[in-house]
XYZ file of N, CA and C in Angstrom:
711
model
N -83.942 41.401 17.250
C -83.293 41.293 15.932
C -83.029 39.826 15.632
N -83.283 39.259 14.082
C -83.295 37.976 14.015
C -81.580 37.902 13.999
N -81.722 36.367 13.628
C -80.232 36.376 13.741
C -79.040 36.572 12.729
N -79.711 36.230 11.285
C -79.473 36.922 9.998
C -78.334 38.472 10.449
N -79.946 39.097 10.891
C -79.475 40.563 10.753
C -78.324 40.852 11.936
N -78.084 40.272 13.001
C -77.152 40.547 14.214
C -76.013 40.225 13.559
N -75.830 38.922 12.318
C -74.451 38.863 12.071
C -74.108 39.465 11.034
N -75.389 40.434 10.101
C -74.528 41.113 9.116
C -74.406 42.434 10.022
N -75.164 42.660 11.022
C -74.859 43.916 11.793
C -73.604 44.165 12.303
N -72.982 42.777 13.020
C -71.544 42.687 13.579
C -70.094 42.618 13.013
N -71.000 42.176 11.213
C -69.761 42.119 10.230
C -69.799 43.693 9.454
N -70.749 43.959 9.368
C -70.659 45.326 8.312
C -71.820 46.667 8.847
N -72.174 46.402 10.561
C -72.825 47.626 10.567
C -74.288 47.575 10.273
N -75.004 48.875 10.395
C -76.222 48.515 10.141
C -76.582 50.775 10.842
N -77.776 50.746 10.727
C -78.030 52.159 11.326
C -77.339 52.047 12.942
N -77.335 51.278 13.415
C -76.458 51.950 14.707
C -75.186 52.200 14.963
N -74.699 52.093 13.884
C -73.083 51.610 13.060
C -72.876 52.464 11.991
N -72.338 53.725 12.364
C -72.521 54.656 11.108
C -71.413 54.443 10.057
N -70.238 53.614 10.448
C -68.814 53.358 10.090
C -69.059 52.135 8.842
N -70.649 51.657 8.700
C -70.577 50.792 7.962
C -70.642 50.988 6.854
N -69.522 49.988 5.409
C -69.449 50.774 4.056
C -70.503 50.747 3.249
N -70.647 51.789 2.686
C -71.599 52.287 1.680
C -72.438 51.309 0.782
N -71.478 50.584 0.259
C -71.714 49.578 -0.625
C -72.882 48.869 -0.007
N -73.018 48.758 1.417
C -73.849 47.551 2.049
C -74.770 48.321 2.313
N -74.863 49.283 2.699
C -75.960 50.084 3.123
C -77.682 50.024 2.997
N -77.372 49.677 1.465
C -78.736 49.669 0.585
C -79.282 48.219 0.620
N -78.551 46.961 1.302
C -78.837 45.696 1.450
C -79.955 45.598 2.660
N -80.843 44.810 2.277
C -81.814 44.312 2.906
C -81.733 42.806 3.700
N -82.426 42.333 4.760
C -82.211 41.108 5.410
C -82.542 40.194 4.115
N -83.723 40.208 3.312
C -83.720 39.429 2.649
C -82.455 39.053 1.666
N -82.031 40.269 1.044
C -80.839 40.057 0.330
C -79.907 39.010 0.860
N -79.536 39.389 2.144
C -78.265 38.532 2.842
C -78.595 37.055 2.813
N -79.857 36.751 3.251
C -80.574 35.251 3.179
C -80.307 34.670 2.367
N -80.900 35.435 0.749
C -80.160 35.129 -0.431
C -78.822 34.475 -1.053
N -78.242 35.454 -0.227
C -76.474 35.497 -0.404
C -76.107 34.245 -0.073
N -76.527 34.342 2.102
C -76.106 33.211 2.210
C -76.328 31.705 1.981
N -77.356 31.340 1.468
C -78.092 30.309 0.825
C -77.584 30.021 -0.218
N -76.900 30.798 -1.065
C -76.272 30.028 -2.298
C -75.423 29.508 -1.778
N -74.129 28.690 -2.994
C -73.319 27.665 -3.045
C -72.211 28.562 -2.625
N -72.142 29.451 -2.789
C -70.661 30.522 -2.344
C -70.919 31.167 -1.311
N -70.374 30.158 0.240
C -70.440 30.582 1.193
C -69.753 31.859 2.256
N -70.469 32.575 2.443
C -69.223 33.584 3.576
C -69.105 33.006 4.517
N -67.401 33.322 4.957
C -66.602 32.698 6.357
C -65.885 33.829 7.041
N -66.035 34.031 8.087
C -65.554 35.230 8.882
C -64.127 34.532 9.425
N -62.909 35.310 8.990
C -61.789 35.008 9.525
C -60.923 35.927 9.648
N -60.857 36.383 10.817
C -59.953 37.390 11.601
C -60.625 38.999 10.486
N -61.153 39.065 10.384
C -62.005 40.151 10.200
C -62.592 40.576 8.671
N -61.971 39.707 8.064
C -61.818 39.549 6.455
C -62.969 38.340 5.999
N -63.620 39.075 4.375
C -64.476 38.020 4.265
C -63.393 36.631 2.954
N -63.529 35.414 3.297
C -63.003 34.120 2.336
C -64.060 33.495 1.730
N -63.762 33.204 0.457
C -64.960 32.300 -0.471
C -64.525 30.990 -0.238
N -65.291 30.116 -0.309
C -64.697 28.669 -0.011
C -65.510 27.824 -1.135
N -65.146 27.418 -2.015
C -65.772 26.668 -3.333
C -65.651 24.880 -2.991
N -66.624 24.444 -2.452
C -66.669 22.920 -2.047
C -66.403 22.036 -3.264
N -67.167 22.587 -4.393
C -66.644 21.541 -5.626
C -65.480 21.134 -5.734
N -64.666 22.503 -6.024
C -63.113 22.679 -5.894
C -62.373 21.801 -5.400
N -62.640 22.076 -4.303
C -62.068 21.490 -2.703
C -62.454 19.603 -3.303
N -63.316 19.020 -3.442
C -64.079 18.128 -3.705
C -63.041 17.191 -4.822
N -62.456 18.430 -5.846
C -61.895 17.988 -6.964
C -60.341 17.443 -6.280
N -59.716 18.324 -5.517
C -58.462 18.324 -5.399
C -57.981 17.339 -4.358
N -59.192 17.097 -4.008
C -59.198 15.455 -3.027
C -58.693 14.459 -3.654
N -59.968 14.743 -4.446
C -60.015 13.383 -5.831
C -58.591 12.975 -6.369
N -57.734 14.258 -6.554
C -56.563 14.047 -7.493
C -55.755 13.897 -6.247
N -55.596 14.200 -5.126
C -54.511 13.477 -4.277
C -54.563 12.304 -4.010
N -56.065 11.743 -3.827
C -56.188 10.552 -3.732
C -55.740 9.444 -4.729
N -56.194 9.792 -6.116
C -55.793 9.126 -7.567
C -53.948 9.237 -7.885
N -53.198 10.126 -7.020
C -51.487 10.687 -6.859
C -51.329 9.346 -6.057
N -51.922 9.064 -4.768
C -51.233 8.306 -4.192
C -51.904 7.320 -4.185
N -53.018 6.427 -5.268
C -52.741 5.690 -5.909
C -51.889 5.028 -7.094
N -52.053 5.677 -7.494
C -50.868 5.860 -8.642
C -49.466 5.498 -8.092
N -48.659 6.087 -6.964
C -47.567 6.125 -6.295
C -48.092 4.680 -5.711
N -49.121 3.901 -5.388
C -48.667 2.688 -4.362
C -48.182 1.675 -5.655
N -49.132 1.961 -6.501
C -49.315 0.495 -7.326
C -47.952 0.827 -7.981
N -47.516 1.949 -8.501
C -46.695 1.909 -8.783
C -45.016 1.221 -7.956
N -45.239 1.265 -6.598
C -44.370 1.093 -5.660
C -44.686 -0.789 -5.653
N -45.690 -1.353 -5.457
C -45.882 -2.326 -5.776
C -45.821 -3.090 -7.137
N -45.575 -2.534 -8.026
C -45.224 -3.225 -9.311
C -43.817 -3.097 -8.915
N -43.176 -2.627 -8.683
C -41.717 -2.751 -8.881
C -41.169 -3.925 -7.884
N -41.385 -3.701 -6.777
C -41.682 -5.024 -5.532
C -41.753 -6.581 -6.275
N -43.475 -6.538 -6.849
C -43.302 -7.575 -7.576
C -42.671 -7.698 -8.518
N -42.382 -7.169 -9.548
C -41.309 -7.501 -9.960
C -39.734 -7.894 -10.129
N -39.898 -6.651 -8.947
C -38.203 -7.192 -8.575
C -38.115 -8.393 -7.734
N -39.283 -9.059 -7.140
C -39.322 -10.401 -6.386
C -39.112 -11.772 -7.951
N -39.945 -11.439 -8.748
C -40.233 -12.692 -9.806
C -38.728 -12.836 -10.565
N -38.018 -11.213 -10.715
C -36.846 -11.708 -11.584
C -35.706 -12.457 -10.277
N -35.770 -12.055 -8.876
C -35.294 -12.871 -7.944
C -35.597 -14.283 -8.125
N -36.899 -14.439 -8.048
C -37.010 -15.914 -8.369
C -36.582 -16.896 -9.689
N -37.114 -16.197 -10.624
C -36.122 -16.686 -12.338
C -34.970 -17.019 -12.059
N -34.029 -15.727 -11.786
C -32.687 -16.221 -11.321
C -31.865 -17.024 -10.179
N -32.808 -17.677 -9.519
C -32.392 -18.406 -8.554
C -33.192 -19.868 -9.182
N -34.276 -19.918 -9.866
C -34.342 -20.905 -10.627
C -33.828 -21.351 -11.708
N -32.720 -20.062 -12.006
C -31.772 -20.821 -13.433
C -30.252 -21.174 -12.307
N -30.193 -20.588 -11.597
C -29.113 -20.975 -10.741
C -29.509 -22.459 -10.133
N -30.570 -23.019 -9.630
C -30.653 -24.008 -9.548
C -30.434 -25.200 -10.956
N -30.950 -24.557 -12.108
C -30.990 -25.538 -12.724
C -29.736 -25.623 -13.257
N -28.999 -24.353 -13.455
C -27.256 -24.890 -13.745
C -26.828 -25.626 -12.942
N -27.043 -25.713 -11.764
C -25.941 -26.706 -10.616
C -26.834 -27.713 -10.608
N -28.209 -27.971 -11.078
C -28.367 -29.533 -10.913
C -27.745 -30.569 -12.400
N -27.553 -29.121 -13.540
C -26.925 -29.740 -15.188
C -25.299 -29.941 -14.408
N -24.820 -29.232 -13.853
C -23.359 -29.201 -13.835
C -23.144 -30.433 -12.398
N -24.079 -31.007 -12.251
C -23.473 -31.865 -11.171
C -23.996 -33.021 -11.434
N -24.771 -33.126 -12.863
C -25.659 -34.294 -13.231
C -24.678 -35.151 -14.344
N -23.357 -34.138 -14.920
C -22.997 -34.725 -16.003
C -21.370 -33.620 -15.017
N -20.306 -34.894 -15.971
C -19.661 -34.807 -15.961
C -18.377 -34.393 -16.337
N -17.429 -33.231 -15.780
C -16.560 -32.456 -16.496
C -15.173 -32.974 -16.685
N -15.087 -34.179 -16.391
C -13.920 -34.651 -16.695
C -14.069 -36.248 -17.749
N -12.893 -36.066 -18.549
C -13.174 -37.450 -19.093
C -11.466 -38.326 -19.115
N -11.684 -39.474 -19.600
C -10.165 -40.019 -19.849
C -10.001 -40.156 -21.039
N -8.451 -39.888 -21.582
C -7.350 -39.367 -22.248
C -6.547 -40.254 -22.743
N -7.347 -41.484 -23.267
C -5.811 -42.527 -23.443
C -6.062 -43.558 -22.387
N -5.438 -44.343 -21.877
C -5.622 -45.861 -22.034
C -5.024 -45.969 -20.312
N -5.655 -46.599 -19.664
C -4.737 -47.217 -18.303
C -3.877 -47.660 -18.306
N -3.159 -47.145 -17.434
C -1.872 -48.106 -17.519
C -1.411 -48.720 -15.945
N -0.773 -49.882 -15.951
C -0.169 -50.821 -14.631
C 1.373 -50.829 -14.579
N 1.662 -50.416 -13.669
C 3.218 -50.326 -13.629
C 4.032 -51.350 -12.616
N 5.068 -51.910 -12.801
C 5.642 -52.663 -12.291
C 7.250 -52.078 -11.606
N 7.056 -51.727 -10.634
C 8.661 -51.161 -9.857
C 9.656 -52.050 -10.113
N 9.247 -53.039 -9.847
C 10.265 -54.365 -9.660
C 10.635 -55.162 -10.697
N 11.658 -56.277 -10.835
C 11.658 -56.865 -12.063
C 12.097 -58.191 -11.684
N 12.750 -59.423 -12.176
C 12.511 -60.698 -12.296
C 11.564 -61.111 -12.061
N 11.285 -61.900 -10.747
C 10.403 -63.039 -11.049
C 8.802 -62.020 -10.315
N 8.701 -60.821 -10.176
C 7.827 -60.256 -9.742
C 6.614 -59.878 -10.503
N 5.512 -60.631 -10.400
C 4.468 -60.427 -11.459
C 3.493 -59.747 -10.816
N 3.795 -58.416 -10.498
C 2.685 -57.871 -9.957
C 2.624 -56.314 -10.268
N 1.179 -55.731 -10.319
C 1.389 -54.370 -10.436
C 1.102 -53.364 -9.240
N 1.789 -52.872 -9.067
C 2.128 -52.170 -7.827
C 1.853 -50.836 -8.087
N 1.048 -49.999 -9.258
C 1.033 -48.609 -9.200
C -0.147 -48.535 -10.694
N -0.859 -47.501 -10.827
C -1.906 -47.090 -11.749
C -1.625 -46.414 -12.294
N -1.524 -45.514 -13.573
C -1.320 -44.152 -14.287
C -2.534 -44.473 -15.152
N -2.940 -43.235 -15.335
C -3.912 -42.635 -16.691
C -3.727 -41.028 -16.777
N -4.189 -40.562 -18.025
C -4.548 -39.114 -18.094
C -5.948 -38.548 -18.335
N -6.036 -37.610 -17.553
C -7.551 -36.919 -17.731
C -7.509 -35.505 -18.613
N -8.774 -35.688 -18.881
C -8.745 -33.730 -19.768
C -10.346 -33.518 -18.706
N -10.476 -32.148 -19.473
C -11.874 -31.728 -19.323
C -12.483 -31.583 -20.595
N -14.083 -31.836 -20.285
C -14.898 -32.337 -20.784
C -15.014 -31.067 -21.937
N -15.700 -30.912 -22.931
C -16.088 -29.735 -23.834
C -16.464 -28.767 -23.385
N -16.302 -27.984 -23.397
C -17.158 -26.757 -22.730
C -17.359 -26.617 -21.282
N -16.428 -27.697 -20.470
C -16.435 -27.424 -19.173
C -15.508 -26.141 -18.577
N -15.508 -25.893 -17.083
C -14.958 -24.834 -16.827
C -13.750 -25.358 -15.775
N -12.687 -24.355 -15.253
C -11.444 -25.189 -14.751
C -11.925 -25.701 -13.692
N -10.906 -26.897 -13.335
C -11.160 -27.812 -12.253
C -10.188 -27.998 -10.840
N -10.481 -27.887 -9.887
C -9.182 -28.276 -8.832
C -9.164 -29.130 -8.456
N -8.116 -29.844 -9.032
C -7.974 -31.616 -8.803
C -7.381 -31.785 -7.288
N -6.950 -30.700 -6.611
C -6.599 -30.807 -5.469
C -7.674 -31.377 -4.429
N -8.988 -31.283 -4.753
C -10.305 -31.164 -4.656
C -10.743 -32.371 -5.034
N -10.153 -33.338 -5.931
C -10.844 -34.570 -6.657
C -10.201 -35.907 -5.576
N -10.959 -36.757 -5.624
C -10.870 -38.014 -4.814
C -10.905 -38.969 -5.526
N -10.338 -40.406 -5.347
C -10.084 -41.457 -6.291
C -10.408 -42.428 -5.347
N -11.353 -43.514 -6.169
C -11.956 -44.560 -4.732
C -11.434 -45.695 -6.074
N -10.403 -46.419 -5.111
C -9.910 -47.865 -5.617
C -10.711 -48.841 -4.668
N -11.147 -49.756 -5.461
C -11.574 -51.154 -4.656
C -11.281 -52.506 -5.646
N -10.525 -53.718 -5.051
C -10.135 -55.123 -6.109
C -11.257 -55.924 -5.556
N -12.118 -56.616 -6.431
C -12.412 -57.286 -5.930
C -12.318 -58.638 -5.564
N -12.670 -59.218 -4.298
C -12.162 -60.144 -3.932
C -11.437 -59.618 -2.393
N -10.675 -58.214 -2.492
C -10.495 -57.922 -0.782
C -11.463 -56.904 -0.217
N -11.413 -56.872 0.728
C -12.425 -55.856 1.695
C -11.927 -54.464 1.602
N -10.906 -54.061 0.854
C -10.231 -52.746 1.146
C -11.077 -51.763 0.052
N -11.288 -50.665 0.705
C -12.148 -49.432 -0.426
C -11.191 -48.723 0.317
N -10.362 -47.886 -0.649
C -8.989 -46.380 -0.291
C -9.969 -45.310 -1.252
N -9.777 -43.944 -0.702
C -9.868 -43.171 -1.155
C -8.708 -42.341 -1.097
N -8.134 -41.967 -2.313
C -6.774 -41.555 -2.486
C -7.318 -40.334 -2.587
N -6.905 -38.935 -2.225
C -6.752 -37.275 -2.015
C -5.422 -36.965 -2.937
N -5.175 -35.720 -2.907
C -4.616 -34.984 -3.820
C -3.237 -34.988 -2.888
N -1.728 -34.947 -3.394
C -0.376 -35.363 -2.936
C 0.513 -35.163 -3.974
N 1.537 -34.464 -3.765
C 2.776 -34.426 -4.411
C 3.340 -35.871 -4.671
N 2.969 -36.841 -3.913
C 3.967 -37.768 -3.740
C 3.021 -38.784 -3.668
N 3.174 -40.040 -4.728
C 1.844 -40.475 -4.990
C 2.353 -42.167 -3.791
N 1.328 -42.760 -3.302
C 1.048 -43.620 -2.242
C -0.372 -44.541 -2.822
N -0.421 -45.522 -1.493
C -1.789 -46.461 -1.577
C -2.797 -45.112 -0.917
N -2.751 -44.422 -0.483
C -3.763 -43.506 0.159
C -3.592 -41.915 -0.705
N -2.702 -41.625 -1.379
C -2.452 -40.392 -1.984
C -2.316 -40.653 -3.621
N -2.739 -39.973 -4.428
C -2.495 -39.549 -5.726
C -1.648 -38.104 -6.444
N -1.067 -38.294 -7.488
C -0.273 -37.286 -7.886
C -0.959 -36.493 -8.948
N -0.821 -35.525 -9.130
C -1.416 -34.990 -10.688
C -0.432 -33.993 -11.861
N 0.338 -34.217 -12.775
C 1.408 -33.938 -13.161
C 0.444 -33.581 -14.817
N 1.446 -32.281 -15.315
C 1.227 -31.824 -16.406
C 1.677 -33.108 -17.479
N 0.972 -33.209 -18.127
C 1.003 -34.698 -19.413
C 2.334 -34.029 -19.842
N 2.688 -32.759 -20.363
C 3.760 -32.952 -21.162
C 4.652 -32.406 -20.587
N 5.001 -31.035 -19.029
C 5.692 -30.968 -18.684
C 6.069 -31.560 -18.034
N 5.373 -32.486 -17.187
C 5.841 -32.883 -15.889
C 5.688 -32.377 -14.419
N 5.281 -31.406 -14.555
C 5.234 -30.414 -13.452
C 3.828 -30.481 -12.866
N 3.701 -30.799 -11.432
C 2.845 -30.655 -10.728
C 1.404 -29.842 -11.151
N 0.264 -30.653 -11.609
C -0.728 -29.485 -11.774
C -1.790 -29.875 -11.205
N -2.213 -28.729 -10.154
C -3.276 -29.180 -8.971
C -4.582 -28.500 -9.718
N -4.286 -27.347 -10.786
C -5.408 -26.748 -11.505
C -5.466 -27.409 -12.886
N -6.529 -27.992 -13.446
C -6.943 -28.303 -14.654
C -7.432 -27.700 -15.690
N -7.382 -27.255 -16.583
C -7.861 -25.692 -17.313
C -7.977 -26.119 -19.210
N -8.253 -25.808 -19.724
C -8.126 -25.516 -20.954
C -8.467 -26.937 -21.507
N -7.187 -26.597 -22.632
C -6.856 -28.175 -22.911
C -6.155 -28.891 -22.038
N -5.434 -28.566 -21.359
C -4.485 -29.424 -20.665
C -4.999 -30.935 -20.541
N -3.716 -31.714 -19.658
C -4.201 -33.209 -19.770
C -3.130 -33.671 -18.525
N -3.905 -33.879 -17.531
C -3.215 -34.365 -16.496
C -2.785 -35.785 -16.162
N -1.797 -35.949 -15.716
C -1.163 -37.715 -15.663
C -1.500 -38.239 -14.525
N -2.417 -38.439 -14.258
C -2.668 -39.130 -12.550
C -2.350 -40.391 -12.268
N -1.142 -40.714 -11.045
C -0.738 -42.007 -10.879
C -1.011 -42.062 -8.875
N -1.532 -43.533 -9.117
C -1.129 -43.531 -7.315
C -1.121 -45.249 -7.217
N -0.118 -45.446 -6.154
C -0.528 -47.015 -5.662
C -1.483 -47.768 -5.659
N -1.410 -48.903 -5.427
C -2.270 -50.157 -5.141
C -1.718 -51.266 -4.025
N -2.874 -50.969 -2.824
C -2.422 -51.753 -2.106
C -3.904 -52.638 -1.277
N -3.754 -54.278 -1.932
C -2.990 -54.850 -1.702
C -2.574 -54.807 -3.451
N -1.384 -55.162 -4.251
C -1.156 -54.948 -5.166
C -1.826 -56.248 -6.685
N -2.175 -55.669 -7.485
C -2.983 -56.399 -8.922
C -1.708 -57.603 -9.242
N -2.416 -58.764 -9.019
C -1.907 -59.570 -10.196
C -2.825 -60.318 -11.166
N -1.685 -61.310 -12.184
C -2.020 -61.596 -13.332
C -3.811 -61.927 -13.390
N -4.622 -61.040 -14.389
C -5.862 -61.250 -14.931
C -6.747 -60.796 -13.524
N -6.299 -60.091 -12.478
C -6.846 -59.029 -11.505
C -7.832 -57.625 -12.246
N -8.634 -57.860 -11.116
C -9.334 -56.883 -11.421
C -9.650 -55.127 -10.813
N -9.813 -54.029 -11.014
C -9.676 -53.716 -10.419
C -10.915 -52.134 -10.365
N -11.793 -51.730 -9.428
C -12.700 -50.542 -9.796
C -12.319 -49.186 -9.597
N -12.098 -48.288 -10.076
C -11.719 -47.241 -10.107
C -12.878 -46.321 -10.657
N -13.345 -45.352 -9.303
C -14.012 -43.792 -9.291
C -13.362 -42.415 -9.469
N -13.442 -42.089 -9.969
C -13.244 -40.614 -10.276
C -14.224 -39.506 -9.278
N -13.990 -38.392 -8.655
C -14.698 -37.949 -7.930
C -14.287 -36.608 -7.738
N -15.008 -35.938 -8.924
C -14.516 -34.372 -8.920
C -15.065 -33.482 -8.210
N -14.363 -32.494 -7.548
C -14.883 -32.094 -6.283
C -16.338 -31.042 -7.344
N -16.632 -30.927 -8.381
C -18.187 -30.638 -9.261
C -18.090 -30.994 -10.366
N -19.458 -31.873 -10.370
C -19.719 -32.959 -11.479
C -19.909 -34.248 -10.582
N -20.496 -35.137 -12.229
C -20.873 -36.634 -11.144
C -19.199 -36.695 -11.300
N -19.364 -38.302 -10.673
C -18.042 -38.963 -11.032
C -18.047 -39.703 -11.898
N -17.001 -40.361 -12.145
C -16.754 -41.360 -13.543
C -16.324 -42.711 -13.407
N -16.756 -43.429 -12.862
C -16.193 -44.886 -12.501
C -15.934 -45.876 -13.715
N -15.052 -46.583 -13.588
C -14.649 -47.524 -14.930
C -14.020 -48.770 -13.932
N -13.987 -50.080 -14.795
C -13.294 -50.765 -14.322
C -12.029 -51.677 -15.390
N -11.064 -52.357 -14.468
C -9.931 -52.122 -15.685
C -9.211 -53.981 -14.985
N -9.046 -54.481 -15.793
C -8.170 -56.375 -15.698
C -6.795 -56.428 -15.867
N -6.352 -56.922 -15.746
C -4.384 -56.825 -15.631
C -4.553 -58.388 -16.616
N -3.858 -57.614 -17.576
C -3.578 -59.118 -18.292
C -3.091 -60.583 -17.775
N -2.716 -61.368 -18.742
C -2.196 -62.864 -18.366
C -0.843 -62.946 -17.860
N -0.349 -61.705 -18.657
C 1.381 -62.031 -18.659
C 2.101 -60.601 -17.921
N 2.391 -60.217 -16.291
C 2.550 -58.398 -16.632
C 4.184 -58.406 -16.528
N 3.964 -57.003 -16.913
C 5.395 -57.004 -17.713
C 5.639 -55.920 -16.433
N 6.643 -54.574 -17.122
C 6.975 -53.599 -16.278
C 5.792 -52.440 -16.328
N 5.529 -52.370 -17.938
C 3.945 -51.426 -18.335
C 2.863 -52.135 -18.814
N 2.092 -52.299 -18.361
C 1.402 -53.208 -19.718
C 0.019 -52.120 -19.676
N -0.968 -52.092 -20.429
C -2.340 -51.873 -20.618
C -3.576 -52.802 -19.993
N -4.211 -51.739 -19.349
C -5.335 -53.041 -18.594
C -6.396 -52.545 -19.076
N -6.939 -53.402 -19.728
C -8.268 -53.534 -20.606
C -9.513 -53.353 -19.507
């Protein structure tokens, strides 16, 4: 027996197989050849016949494959993107702190002034005052934070005066312009009175350099002359 016929014999019978159904009976080897040669294959599984359609099968590849394309690029657009707006915003964060440290948030308020403790024959100024604000559109400041670099020239001494209740040749004070009251925060409008020593101390037609040095922003350096004649206050140009 070819081999055709042994496996439709073993699936459905044949004359030595009287149990086999009716329906098949009248089938010939050629028929089955037929059958199985087309595109709609029989598969024997656990005793039952299954159609298996390869196109099908063929198609539903296709679309899992095109799903989880779809799902990468999609997973990768978001990646890149969420990397580029990381970068934007760390390139506007750079460029605010190189604007906000390139220009300066503090300015002066009125006129220097030289003070004299002492009186008769003492012609010397022994102490600095001015007032500061903030700049337009700047944001608050902690002067606790700000540094003041005095240098006269003519001596070797450079002081950097720090923030102090109690103003010195090495310390500065910072006082509300109109209350009086200690202000280590700078805000709004406000206008702070900053005074500190001088040592060795300015006399007549002395000169003297003064930095400003806010703990953000440049600084502000100016320089300022003690008149011909000093009094107890005078103005130094």
């Amino acid at each position: 027996m070819t081999r055709e016929g042994l496996l439709i014999g073993n699936l459905y019978g044949n004359r030595d197989y009287p149990d086999q159904p009716r329906n098949m009976r009248g089938m010939t080897i050629g028929d089955w050849k037929q059958l199985l040669n087309s595109p709609t294959t029989f598969m024997m599984n656990s005793g039952y016949m299954s159609f298996k359609n390869s196109d099908a099968f063929t198609g539903l590849e296709a679309a899992i494959v095109l799903i989880a394309f779809v799902v990468v690029a999609a997973v990768f657009s978001y990646v890149v993107l969420g990397a580029g707006f990381f970068t934007t915003q760390k390139s506007q964060q750079t460029i605010y702190k190189g604007v906000e440290q390139a220009t300066s948030n503090i300015q002066m308020m009125g006129q220097v002034y030289g003070t004299n403790s002492g009186g008769g024959d003492d012609t010397t100024i022994k102490a600095i005052e001015f007032s500061v604000g903030l700049a337009p559109g700047a944001p608050s400041m902690d002067l606790s934070r700000m540094i003041i670099v005095v240098a006269q020239p003519g001596y070797g001494i450079i002081t950097q005066n720090t923030y102090s209740t109690v103003a010195s040749a090495q310390t500065f004070t910072s006082t509300d312009a109109q209350a009086g009251t200690p202000l280590p925060t700078l805000s709004g409008q406000q206008q702070a009175k900053i005074k500190f020593e001088v040592n060795p101390v300015m006399r007549r037609n002395g000169e003297i350099n003064i930095e400003i040095r806010p703990g953000v922003g440049a600084p502000m350096p100016f320089t300022r002359q003690a008149p011909a004649t000093i009094t107890k206050s005078q103005i130094l140009t």
